[in-house]
């Protein structure tokens, strides 16, 4: 979620002058965080700027989870609304009110440059006489939430969740009541405990305990035969067979949901398992102990589980229903790299000079200079920019730049990771919301907990780069412990932690993150820059590789590959199966809970709307090239919207185009006479374009048995690339029978060898060059397979 850069840069400047040294810091290794709010710092607040506390029940015993589709239940952003804003669970939508829970199933879209399936209440579900002063969260699981209403007399709990056709209700006694807020219903079944309704052309089954009855007219009421539970399902159709099928599963209440993942290096496959736990409220009469789950498109196209044939509409395309409590997906991982290799047909003197330009500027204005960016986002982009340049500087032999860039990344990162160093930059732990906030903050990262994964991803990427050259720096008792606090704040994988919630920003069922802490919008939560989310996931993979933490690496792979498929389906609609009829755009700048928008938070400029889901470019950005056909479609649409070729963020667009047509993109670079995006550099762009011009497109048909690899294909000629973070040589085996010998700590590339042939002794691609000395142009050695070894710092 982004806002006006100019406005918030001004706010950040003002806040910087207010910060003072904190008096309490909790040490971790060489760093520390503070538990004392910095002077002038913001905390989670409402729209009026007043601090808020979580809306949870007295018996709530979990960490405080924000940045989810249901977060408006736990975070009261509007003082006059103590219930919720619309909740987009899919296929159901909901909205909490004083008298209970509205349910809907929107199938109509409001369309212009955005598409939204707005919540429309078909049913209001509550108890006779219920009038609660607020709704509170009683508990949550990986993709469900349970809300509670209490008014001193009545108590109602409702559980809803992603993929659940059902909403489950329990009561403290009393009479269940279902009213119709938007019109009359057709009652096509009313037989004992089961009621079948159609309203607004949507079909519902309402299931009370056996022996119950429902009144004949609205509002429909039932004493529940003295029991305290009932469920409601949105039905795919109004047939008797479908109603009977959903009745069979209606008493298997979902009480927990968990996601788990396993990465198999040999097959380069991530398996994600989704499991719901159910409690059978009554048995007999053929009742099933299992529920039914509706899968989003990115799930069912990657699942081998048998679908029931039932489907639902959603803003994520068609949902397919599986009959049972669990399913799994299987997704191929095409790897990430710490950088592209040294395979480009570039003028090496020119590339050296481009690196030197950044080096000169960095010496003149270090990252820790007061004139440099001070907040976690812009400061993060600055360290991310240097992180991308370190391997390029190494490849052209600019050792002074390598040393300077790493030294500056260390200094800037350590400044943030030590709250007791006397500096203004620090991390503050807020135990009310179980979160770590960086101050000075930007883009409401403090008052709304926005964008933490975007911000922290840049710092973790810088830390992974530092770790490549200085392993001791990344040890837990040095700076690694505080780096991992940034990671755990955003994506803690431990459900038993009492410091951070499980996967705060990431929505396990949706397959992507949400940017806004309180989910304060009528359209639900949102995420704009999916690619900055991927920068975060890539950083986790590389950090895990450098530190030998396989669990952290695999967490990154889980986030990364699920997001790849979510981006392709929901931001890009690569198969043209998701965006609704009438929406004639080829992409969205942001995904909303109820749709998508060709927009950003700060501009209507087409280049930036496209580009915000491309930047920053790293060795983890290659997923953008999985569908060259879509790249061309996307670019053609950009030209149409822009009424001409790109003129803003040009290198962001060129790099995307180069993943499909590198020659066309490279031709635009010319003599480098353009104004760049803040996180980019001409050296990085020049290097990227020339490498792809030689290696060709990403080849997704071939996989490698290490996470840090890639395969490229130029008209049938493959280039195999691999990185080895370990301190011993390895052999990467590719699925087409080729092998690549990779030295300790090396990034290597080449034609590879048949795996049954002897190992190749690598030869350097280039000789280290004298510092600050002009270098003659040279042609890369096409048989070379090794990048110059890193210099230990």
CSV table of N, CA and C in Angstrom, one decimal, residues 413-552:
chain,number,residue,atom,x,y,z
A,413,UNK,N,22.6,-0.8,8.1
A,413,UNK,CA,21.8,-1.9,8.7
A,413,UNK,C,22.0,-1.9,10.2
A,414,UNK,N,23.2,-1.8,10.6
A,414,UNK,CA,23.5,-1.9,12.0
A,414,UNK,C,22.9,-0.7,12.8
A,415,UNK,N,22.8,0.4,12.1
A,415,UNK,CA,22.2,1.6,12.7
A,415,UNK,C,20.7,1.3,13.0
A,416,UNK,N,20.0,0.6,12.1
A,416,UNK,CA,18.6,0.2,12.4
A,416,UNK,C,18.5,-0.9,13.4
A,417,UNK,N,19.5,-1.8,13.5
A,417,UNK,CA,19.4,-3.0,14.3
A,417,UNK,C,19.9,-2.7,15.7
A,418,UNK,N,20.3,-1.5,16.0
A,418,UNK,CA,20.8,-1.2,17.4
A,418,UNK,C,20.1,0.0,17.9
A,419,UNK,N,19.1,-0.3,18.8
A,419,UNK,CA,18.4,0.8,19.4
A,419,UNK,C,19.1,1.6,20.5
A,420,UNK,N,20.3,1.0,20.9
A,420,UNK,CA,21.0,1.6,22.0
A,420,UNK,C,22.3,2.3,21.5
A,421,UNK,N,22.3,2.6,20.2
A,421,UNK,CA,23.6,3.2,19.7
A,421,UNK,C,23.6,4.7,19.7
A,422,UNK,N,22.5,5.3,20.2
A,422,UNK,CA,22.5,6.8,20.2
A,422,UNK,C,21.9,7.4,18.9
A,423,UNK,N,21.5,6.6,17.9
A,423,UNK,CA,21.0,7.1,16.7
A,423,UNK,C,19.5,7.3,16.7
A,424,UNK,N,19.0,8.0,15.7
A,424,UNK,CA,17.5,8.2,15.6
A,424,UNK,C,16.8,6.9,15.1
A,425,UNK,N,17.5,6.1,14.3
A,425,UNK,CA,16.9,5.0,13.6
A,425,UNK,C,16.9,3.8,14.6
A,426,UNK,N,15.7,3.2,14.8
A,426,UNK,CA,15.7,2.1,15.8
A,426,UNK,C,14.4,1.3,15.6
A,427,UNK,N,14.4,0.1,16.1
A,427,UNK,CA,13.2,-0.8,16.1
A,427,UNK,C,12.6,-0.8,17.5
A,428,UNK,N,11.3,-0.7,17.5
A,428,UNK,CA,10.5,-0.6,18.7
A,428,UNK,C,9.5,-1.8,18.8
A,429,UNK,N,9.6,-2.6,19.8
A,429,UNK,CA,8.6,-3.7,20.0
A,429,UNK,C,7.4,-3.2,20.8
A,430,UNK,N,6.2,-3.4,20.2
A,430,UNK,CA,5.0,-3.0,20.8
A,430,UNK,C,4.3,-4.3,21.2
A,431,UNK,N,4.2,-4.5,22.5
A,431,UNK,CA,3.6,-5.8,23.0
A,431,UNK,C,2.1,-5.7,23.1
A,432,UNK,N,1.5,-4.6,22.8
A,432,UNK,CA,0.0,-4.5,22.7
A,432,UNK,C,-0.5,-5.2,21.4
A,433,UNK,N,0.3,-5.0,20.3
A,433,UNK,CA,0.0,-5.6,19.0
A,433,UNK,C,1.0,-6.6,18.6
A,434,UNK,N,1.9,-7.0,19.4
A,434,UNK,CA,2.9,-8.0,19.1
A,434,UNK,C,3.6,-7.7,17.7
A,435,UNK,N,4.2,-6.5,17.7
A,435,UNK,CA,4.8,-6.1,16.4
A,435,UNK,C,6.1,-5.4,16.6
A,436,UNK,N,7.0,-5.3,15.6
A,436,UNK,CA,8.2,-4.6,15.7
A,436,UNK,C,8.1,-3.5,14.6
A,437,UNK,N,8.2,-2.2,15.1
A,437,UNK,CA,8.0,-1.1,14.2
A,437,UNK,C,9.3,-0.3,14.1
A,438,UNK,N,9.7,0.1,12.9
A,438,UNK,CA,10.9,0.9,12.6
A,438,UNK,C,10.6,2.4,12.7
A,439,UNK,N,11.4,3.1,13.4
A,439,UNK,CA,11.2,4.6,13.5
A,439,UNK,C,12.5,5.3,13.1
A,440,UNK,N,12.4,6.3,12.3
A,440,UNK,CA,11.3,7.0,11.7
A,440,UNK,C,10.5,6.0,10.8
A,441,UNK,N,9.2,6.1,10.8
A,441,UNK,CA,8.3,5.3,10.0
A,441,UNK,C,7.8,6.1,8.7
A,442,UNK,N,7.3,5.4,7.8
A,442,UNK,CA,6.7,6.0,6.6
A,442,UNK,C,5.6,5.1,6.1
A,443,UNK,N,4.7,5.7,5.3
A,443,UNK,CA,3.5,5.0,4.7
A,443,UNK,C,2.7,4.3,5.8
A,444,UNK,N,2.5,5.0,7.0
A,444,UNK,CA,1.7,4.4,8.0
A,444,UNK,C,2.2,3.1,8.5
A,445,UNK,N,3.5,2.8,8.4
A,445,UNK,CA,4.1,1.6,8.9
A,445,UNK,C,3.9,1.5,10.5
A,446,UNK,N,3.8,2.6,11.1
A,446,UNK,CA,3.6,2.6,12.6
A,446,UNK,C,2.1,2.6,13.0
A,447,UNK,N,1.4,3.6,12.5
A,447,UNK,CA,0.0,3.8,12.9
A,447,UNK,C,-1.0,2.8,12.3
A,448,UNK,N,-0.6,2.2,11.2
A,448,UNK,CA,-1.5,1.1,10.6
A,448,UNK,C,-0.8,-0.2,10.4
A,449,UNK,N,0.5,-0.2,10.7
A,449,UNK,CA,1.3,-1.4,10.5
A,449,UNK,C,1.4,-1.8,9.1
A,450,UNK,N,1.3,-0.8,8.2
A,450,UNK,CA,1.4,-1.1,6.7
A,450,UNK,C,2.7,-1.6,6.3
A,451,UNK,N,2.8,-2.4,5.3
A,451,UNK,CA,3.9,-2.6,4.4
A,451,UNK,C,5.2,-3.1,5.1
A,452,UNK,N,5.1,-3.7,6.2
A,452,UNK,CA,6.3,-4.1,6.9
A,452,UNK,C,7.2,-5.1,6.0
A,453,UNK,N,6.5,-6.0,5.3
A,453,UNK,CA,7.3,-7.0,4.5
A,453,UNK,C,8.0,-6.2,3.3
A,454,UNK,N,7.3,-5.2,2.8
A,454,UNK,CA,8.0,-4.4,1.8
A,454,UNK,C,9.2,-3.8,2.3
A,455,UNK,N,9.1,-3.1,3.4
A,455,UNK,CA,10.2,-2.4,4.0
A,455,UNK,C,11.3,-3.3,4.4
A,456,UNK,N,11.0,-4.3,5.2
A,456,UNK,CA,12.0,-5.1,5.8
A,456,UNK,C,12.7,-6.0,4.8
A,457,UNK,N,12.0,-6.3,3.7
A,457,UNK,CA,12.6,-7.1,2.6
A,457,UNK,C,13.9,-6.6,2.1
A,458,UNK,N,13.9,-5.2,1.9
A,458,UNK,CA,15.1,-4.6,1.4
A,458,UNK,C,16.3,-4.8,2.4
A,459,UNK,N,16.0,-4.7,3.7
A,459,UNK,CA,17.1,-4.8,4.7
A,459,UNK,C,17.5,-6.3,4.8
A,460,UNK,N,16.6,-7.2,4.7
A,460,UNK,CA,17.0,-8.6,4.8
A,460,UNK,C,17.8,-9.0,3.5
A,461,UNK,N,17.5,-8.4,2.4
A,461,UNK,CA,18.2,-8.6,1.2
A,461,UNK,C,19.7,-8.1,1.3
A,462,UNK,N,19.8,-6.9,1.9
A,462,UNK,CA,21.1,-6.4,2.2
A,462,UNK,C,21.9,-7.3,3.1
A,463,UNK,N,21.2,-7.7,4.2
A,463,UNK,CA,21.8,-8.6,5.1
A,463,UNK,C,22.3,-9.9,4.5
A,464,UNK,N,21.5,-10.5,3.6
A,464,UNK,CA,21.9,-11.7,2.9
A,464,UNK,C,23.2,-11.4,2.0
A,465,UNK,N,23.2,-10.3,1.4
A,465,UNK,CA,24.4,-9.9,0.6
A,465,UNK,C,25.6,-9.8,1.5
A,466,UNK,N,25.5,-9.1,2.6
A,466,UNK,CA,26.6,-9.0,3.5
A,466,UNK,C,27.1,-10.3,4.0
A,467,UNK,N,26.1,-11.2,4.3
A,467,UNK,CA,26.5,-12.6,4.8
A,467,UNK,C,27.2,-13.3,3.8
A,468,UNK,N,27.0,-13.1,2.5
A,468,UNK,CA,27.8,-13.8,1.5
A,468,UNK,C,29.3,-13.5,1.6
A,469,UNK,N,29.6,-12.3,2.0
A,469,UNK,CA,31.0,-11.9,2.1
A,469,UNK,C,31.6,-11.9,3.5
A,470,UNK,N,30.7,-11.9,4.5
A,470,UNK,CA,31.2,-11.9,5.8
A,470,UNK,C,30.2,-12.7,6.7
A,471,UNK,N,30.5,-14.0,6.7
A,471,UNK,CA,29.6,-14.9,7.4
A,471,UNK,C,29.5,-14.6,8.9
A,472,UNK,N,30.6,-14.1,9.5
A,472,UNK,CA,30.6,-13.9,10.9
A,472,UNK,C,29.6,-12.8,11.3
A,473,UNK,N,29.4,-11.8,10.4
A,473,UNK,CA,28.5,-10.7,10.6
A,473,UNK,C,27.1,-11.2,10.8
A,474,UNK,N,26.8,-12.3,10.1
A,474,UNK,CA,25.4,-12.8,10.1
A,474,UNK,C,25.1,-13.8,11.3
A,475,UNK,N,26.1,-14.1,12.1
A,475,UNK,CA,25.9,-15.0,13.2
A,475,UNK,C,24.8,-14.4,14.2
A,476,UNK,N,24.1,-15.3,14.8
A,476,UNK,CA,23.1,-14.9,15.8
A,476,UNK,C,23.6,-14.0,16.9
A,477,UNK,N,24.9,-14.3,17.3
A,477,UNK,CA,25.4,-13.5,18.4
A,477,UNK,C,26.1,-12.2,17.9
A,478,UNK,N,26.0,-12.0,16.6
A,478,UNK,CA,26.5,-10.7,16.0
A,478,UNK,C,25.3,-10.0,15.6
A,479,UNK,N,25.0,-9.9,14.3
A,479,UNK,CA,23.8,-9.1,13.8
A,479,UNK,C,22.7,-10.0,13.3
A,480,UNK,N,22.9,-11.3,13.1
A,480,UNK,CA,21.9,-12.1,12.6
A,480,UNK,C,20.7,-12.3,13.4
A,481,UNK,N,20.8,-12.2,14.7
A,481,UNK,CA,19.7,-12.3,15.6
A,481,UNK,C,18.7,-11.2,15.4
A,482,UNK,N,19.2,-10.0,15.2
A,482,UNK,CA,18.3,-8.8,14.9
A,482,UNK,C,17.7,-8.9,13.5
A,483,UNK,N,18.5,-9.3,12.5
A,483,UNK,CA,17.9,-9.5,11.2
A,483,UNK,C,16.7,-10.4,11.2
A,484,UNK,N,16.8,-11.5,12.0
A,484,UNK,CA,15.7,-12.5,12.1
A,484,UNK,C,14.5,-11.9,12.8
A,485,UNK,N,14.7,-10.9,13.7
A,485,UNK,CA,13.6,-10.3,14.3
A,485,UNK,C,12.7,-9.6,13.2
A,486,UNK,N,13.4,-9.0,12.3
A,486,UNK,CA,12.6,-8.4,11.1
A,486,UNK,C,11.8,-9.4,10.4
A,487,UNK,N,12.4,-10.6,10.2
A,487,UNK,CA,11.7,-11.6,9.5
A,487,UNK,C,10.6,-12.2,10.3
A,488,UNK,N,10.8,-12.5,11.6
A,488,UNK,CA,9.8,-13.0,12.4
A,488,UNK,C,8.6,-12.1,12.6
A,489,UNK,N,8.9,-10.8,12.6
A,489,UNK,CA,7.8,-9.8,12.7
A,489,UNK,C,6.8,-10.0,11.6
A,490,UNK,N,7.3,-10.2,10.4
A,490,UNK,CA,6.4,-10.2,9.2
A,490,UNK,C,5.9,-11.6,8.9
A,491,UNK,N,6.8,-12.6,9.1
A,491,UNK,CA,6.4,-14.0,8.7
A,491,UNK,C,6.9,-15.0,9.7
A,492,UNK,N,6.5,-14.9,10.9
A,492,UNK,CA,6.9,-15.9,11.9
A,492,UNK,C,6.3,-17.2,11.6
A,493,UNK,N,7.1,-18.3,11.5
A,493,UNK,CA,6.6,-19.6,11.1
A,493,UNK,C,6.2,-20.4,12.3
A,494,UNK,N,6.4,-19.9,13.5
A,494,UNK,CA,6.1,-20.6,14.8
A,494,UNK,C,4.8,-20.2,15.4
A,495,UNK,N,3.8,-21.1,15.3
A,495,UNK,CA,2.5,-20.8,15.9
A,495,UNK,C,2.5,-20.7,17.4
A,496,UNK,N,3.6,-21.2,18.0
A,496,UNK,CA,3.6,-21.2,19.5
A,496,UNK,C,4.4,-20.0,20.0
A,497,UNK,N,4.8,-19.1,19.2
A,497,UNK,CA,5.5,-17.9,19.6
A,497,UNK,C,4.5,-17.0,20.4
A,498,UNK,N,5.0,-16.4,21.5
A,498,UNK,CA,4.2,-15.4,22.2
A,498,UNK,C,4.7,-14.0,21.9
A,499,UNK,N,5.6,-13.9,20.9
A,499,UNK,CA,6.1,-12.5,20.6
A,499,UNK,C,5.5,-12.0,19.3
A,500,UNK,N,5.3,-12.9,18.3
A,500,UNK,CA,4.8,-12.5,17.0
A,500,UNK,C,3.7,-13.5,16.5
A,501,UNK,N,2.7,-13.1,15.7
A,501,UNK,CA,1.7,-14.0,15.2
A,501,UNK,C,2.3,-14.8,14.0
A,502,UNK,N,1.7,-15.9,13.7
A,502,UNK,CA,2.0,-16.8,12.6
A,502,UNK,C,1.8,-16.0,11.3
A,503,UNK,N,2.9,-15.9,10.5
A,503,UNK,CA,2.8,-15.3,9.1
A,503,UNK,C,1.9,-14.0,9.0
A,504,UNK,N,2.3,-13.0,9.8
A,504,UNK,CA,1.5,-11.8,9.9
A,504,UNK,C,0.9,-11.3,8.6
A,505,UNK,N,1.7,-11.0,7.7
A,505,UNK,CA,1.2,-10.3,6.5
A,505,UNK,C,0.7,-11.3,5.4
A,506,UNK,N,1.1,-12.5,5.5
A,506,UNK,CA,0.9,-13.5,4.4
A,506,UNK,C,-0.5,-14.2,4.7
A,507,UNK,N,-1.3,-14.2,3.7
A,507,UNK,CA,-2.6,-14.9,3.7
A,507,UNK,C,-2.4,-16.3,3.1
A,508,UNK,N,-2.3,-17.4,4.0
A,508,UNK,CA,-1.9,-18.7,3.4
A,508,UNK,C,-2.9,-19.2,2.4
A,509,UNK,N,-4.2,-18.9,2.5
A,509,UNK,CA,-5.2,-19.4,1.6
A,509,UNK,C,-5.2,-18.6,0.3
A,510,UNK,N,-5.0,-17.3,0.4
A,510,UNK,CA,-5.0,-16.5,-0.8
A,510,UNK,C,-3.7,-16.6,-1.6
A,511,UNK,N,-2.6,-17.0,-0.9
A,511,UNK,CA,-1.4,-17.2,-1.6
A,511,UNK,C,-0.5,-16.0,-1.8
A,512,UNK,N,-0.9,-14.9,-1.1
A,512,UNK,CA,-0.2,-13.6,-1.2
A,512,UNK,C,-0.4,-12.8,0.1
A,513,UNK,N,0.3,-11.7,0.1
A,513,UNK,CA,0.2,-10.9,1.3
A,513,UNK,C,-0.9,-9.8,1.2
A,514,UNK,N,-1.1,-9.2,2.4
A,514,UNK,CA,-2.0,-8.0,2.5
A,514,UNK,C,-1.2,-6.9,3.1
A,515,UNK,N,-1.3,-5.7,2.6
A,515,UNK,CA,-0.4,-4.6,3.0
A,515,UNK,C,-1.0,-3.8,4.2
A,516,UNK,N,-2.3,-3.7,4.4
A,516,UNK,CA,-2.9,-2.8,5.4
A,516,UNK,C,-3.1,-3.5,6.7
A,517,UNK,N,-2.7,-2.9,7.8
A,517,UNK,CA,-2.8,-3.6,9.1
A,517,UNK,C,-4.3,-3.8,9.5
A,518,UNK,N,-5.1,-2.7,9.5
A,518,UNK,CA,-6.5,-2.9,10.0
A,518,UNK,C,-7.5,-3.3,9.0
A,519,UNK,N,-7.1,-3.5,7.7
A,519,UNK,CA,-8.1,-3.9,6.7
A,519,UNK,C,-9.3,-2.9,6.7
A,520,UNK,N,-9.0,-1.7,6.7
A,520,UNK,CA,-10.0,-0.7,7.0
A,520,UNK,C,-11.0,-0.3,5.9
A,521,UNK,N,-10.8,-0.9,4.7
A,521,UNK,CA,-11.6,-0.4,3.5
A,521,UNK,C,-12.8,-1.2,3.3
A,522,UNK,N,-13.8,-0.6,2.7
A,522,UNK,CA,-15.0,-1.2,2.3
A,522,UNK,C,-14.8,-2.3,1.2
A,523,UNK,N,-13.7,-2.2,0.5
A,523,UNK,CA,-13.3,-3.2,-0.5
A,523,UNK,C,-12.5,-4.3,0.1
A,524,UNK,N,-12.3,-4.3,1.4
A,524,UNK,CA,-11.4,-5.3,2.1
A,524,UNK,C,-10.0,-4.8,2.2
A,525,UNK,N,-9.1,-5.8,2.4
A,525,UNK,CA,-7.7,-5.4,2.4
A,525,UNK,C,-7.2,-5.3,1.0
A,526,UNK,N,-5.9,-4.9,0.9
A,526,UNK,CA,-5.3,-4.7,-0.4
A,526,UNK,C,-3.8,-5.0,-0.4
A,527,UNK,N,-3.3,-5.3,-1.6
A,527,UNK,CA,-1.9,-5.3,-1.7
A,527,UNK,C,-1.6,-4.7,-3.1
A,528,UNK,N,-0.6,-3.8,-3.2
A,528,UNK,CA,-0.2,-3.1,-4.4
A,528,UNK,C,1.0,-3.9,-5.0
A,529,UNK,N,2.2,-3.6,-4.4
A,529,UNK,CA,3.4,-4.1,-5.0
A,529,UNK,C,3.7,-5.5,-4.6
A,530,UNK,N,3.1,-6.4,-5.4
A,530,UNK,CA,3.4,-7.9,-5.2
A,530,UNK,C,4.9,-8.2,-5.4
A,531,UNK,N,5.5,-7.4,-6.2
A,531,UNK,CA,7.0,-7.7,-6.5
A,531,UNK,C,7.8,-7.3,-5.3
A,532,UNK,N,7.4,-6.3,-4.5
A,532,UNK,CA,8.2,-6.0,-3.3
A,532,UNK,C,8.0,-7.1,-2.3
A,533,UNK,N,6.8,-7.7,-2.3
A,533,UNK,CA,6.6,-8.9,-1.5
A,533,UNK,C,7.5,-10.1,-1.9
A,534,UNK,N,7.7,-10.2,-3.2
A,534,UNK,CA,8.6,-11.2,-3.8
A,534,UNK,C,10.1,-10.9,-3.4
A,535,UNK,N,10.4,-9.6,-3.3
A,535,UNK,CA,11.7,-9.2,-2.9
A,535,UNK,C,12.0,-9.7,-1.5
A,536,UNK,N,10.9,-9.6,-0.6
A,536,UNK,CA,11.0,-10.1,0.7
A,536,UNK,C,11.2,-11.6,0.7
A,537,UNK,N,10.4,-12.3,0.0
A,537,UNK,CA,10.5,-13.8,-0.1
A,537,UNK,C,11.9,-14.2,-0.6
A,538,UNK,N,12.4,-13.6,-1.6
A,538,UNK,CA,13.7,-13.9,-2.2
A,538,UNK,C,14.8,-13.7,-1.1
A,539,UNK,N,14.7,-12.6,-0.4
A,539,UNK,CA,15.6,-12.3,0.7
A,539,UNK,C,15.7,-13.4,1.7
A,540,UNK,N,14.5,-13.9,2.1
A,540,UNK,CA,14.5,-15.0,3.0
A,540,UNK,C,15.2,-16.2,2.5
A,541,UNK,N,15.0,-16.5,1.2
A,541,UNK,CA,15.6,-17.7,0.6
A,541,UNK,C,17.2,-17.5,0.7
A,542,UNK,N,17.6,-16.4,0.2
A,542,UNK,CA,19.1,-16.1,0.2
A,542,UNK,C,19.7,-16.0,1.6
A,543,UNK,N,18.9,-15.4,2.5
A,543,UNK,CA,19.4,-15.4,3.9
A,543,UNK,C,19.5,-16.8,4.5
A,544,UNK,N,18.5,-17.6,4.2
A,544,UNK,CA,18.6,-19.0,4.7
A,544,UNK,C,19.7,-19.8,4.1
A,545,UNK,N,20.0,-19.5,2.8
A,545,UNK,CA,21.1,-20.2,2.2
A,545,UNK,C,22.4,-19.8,2.8
A,546,UNK,N,22.6,-18.5,3.0
A,546,UNK,CA,23.9,-18.0,3.5
A,546,UNK,C,24.1,-18.4,4.9
A,547,UNK,N,23.1,-18.5,5.7
A,547,UNK,CA,23.3,-18.8,7.1
A,547,UNK,C,23.1,-20.3,7.4
A,548,UNK,N,22.8,-21.1,6.4
A,548,UNK,CA,22.6,-22.5,6.6
A,548,UNK,C,21.3,-22.9,7.3
A,549,UNK,N,20.3,-22.0,7.3
A,549,UNK,CA,19.1,-22.2,7.9
A,549,UNK,C,18.1,-22.7,6.9
A,550,UNK,N,18.0,-24.0,6.8
A,550,UNK,CA,17.1,-24.6,5.7
A,550,UNK,C,15.6,-24.3,6.0
A,551,UNK,N,15.2,-24.3,7.2
A,551,UNK,CA,13.8,-24.0,7.5
A,551,UNK,C,13.5,-22.6,7.1
A,552,UNK,N,14.4,-21.6,7.3
A,552,UNK,CA,14.1,-20.2,6.9
A,552,UNK,C,14.1,-20.2,5.3
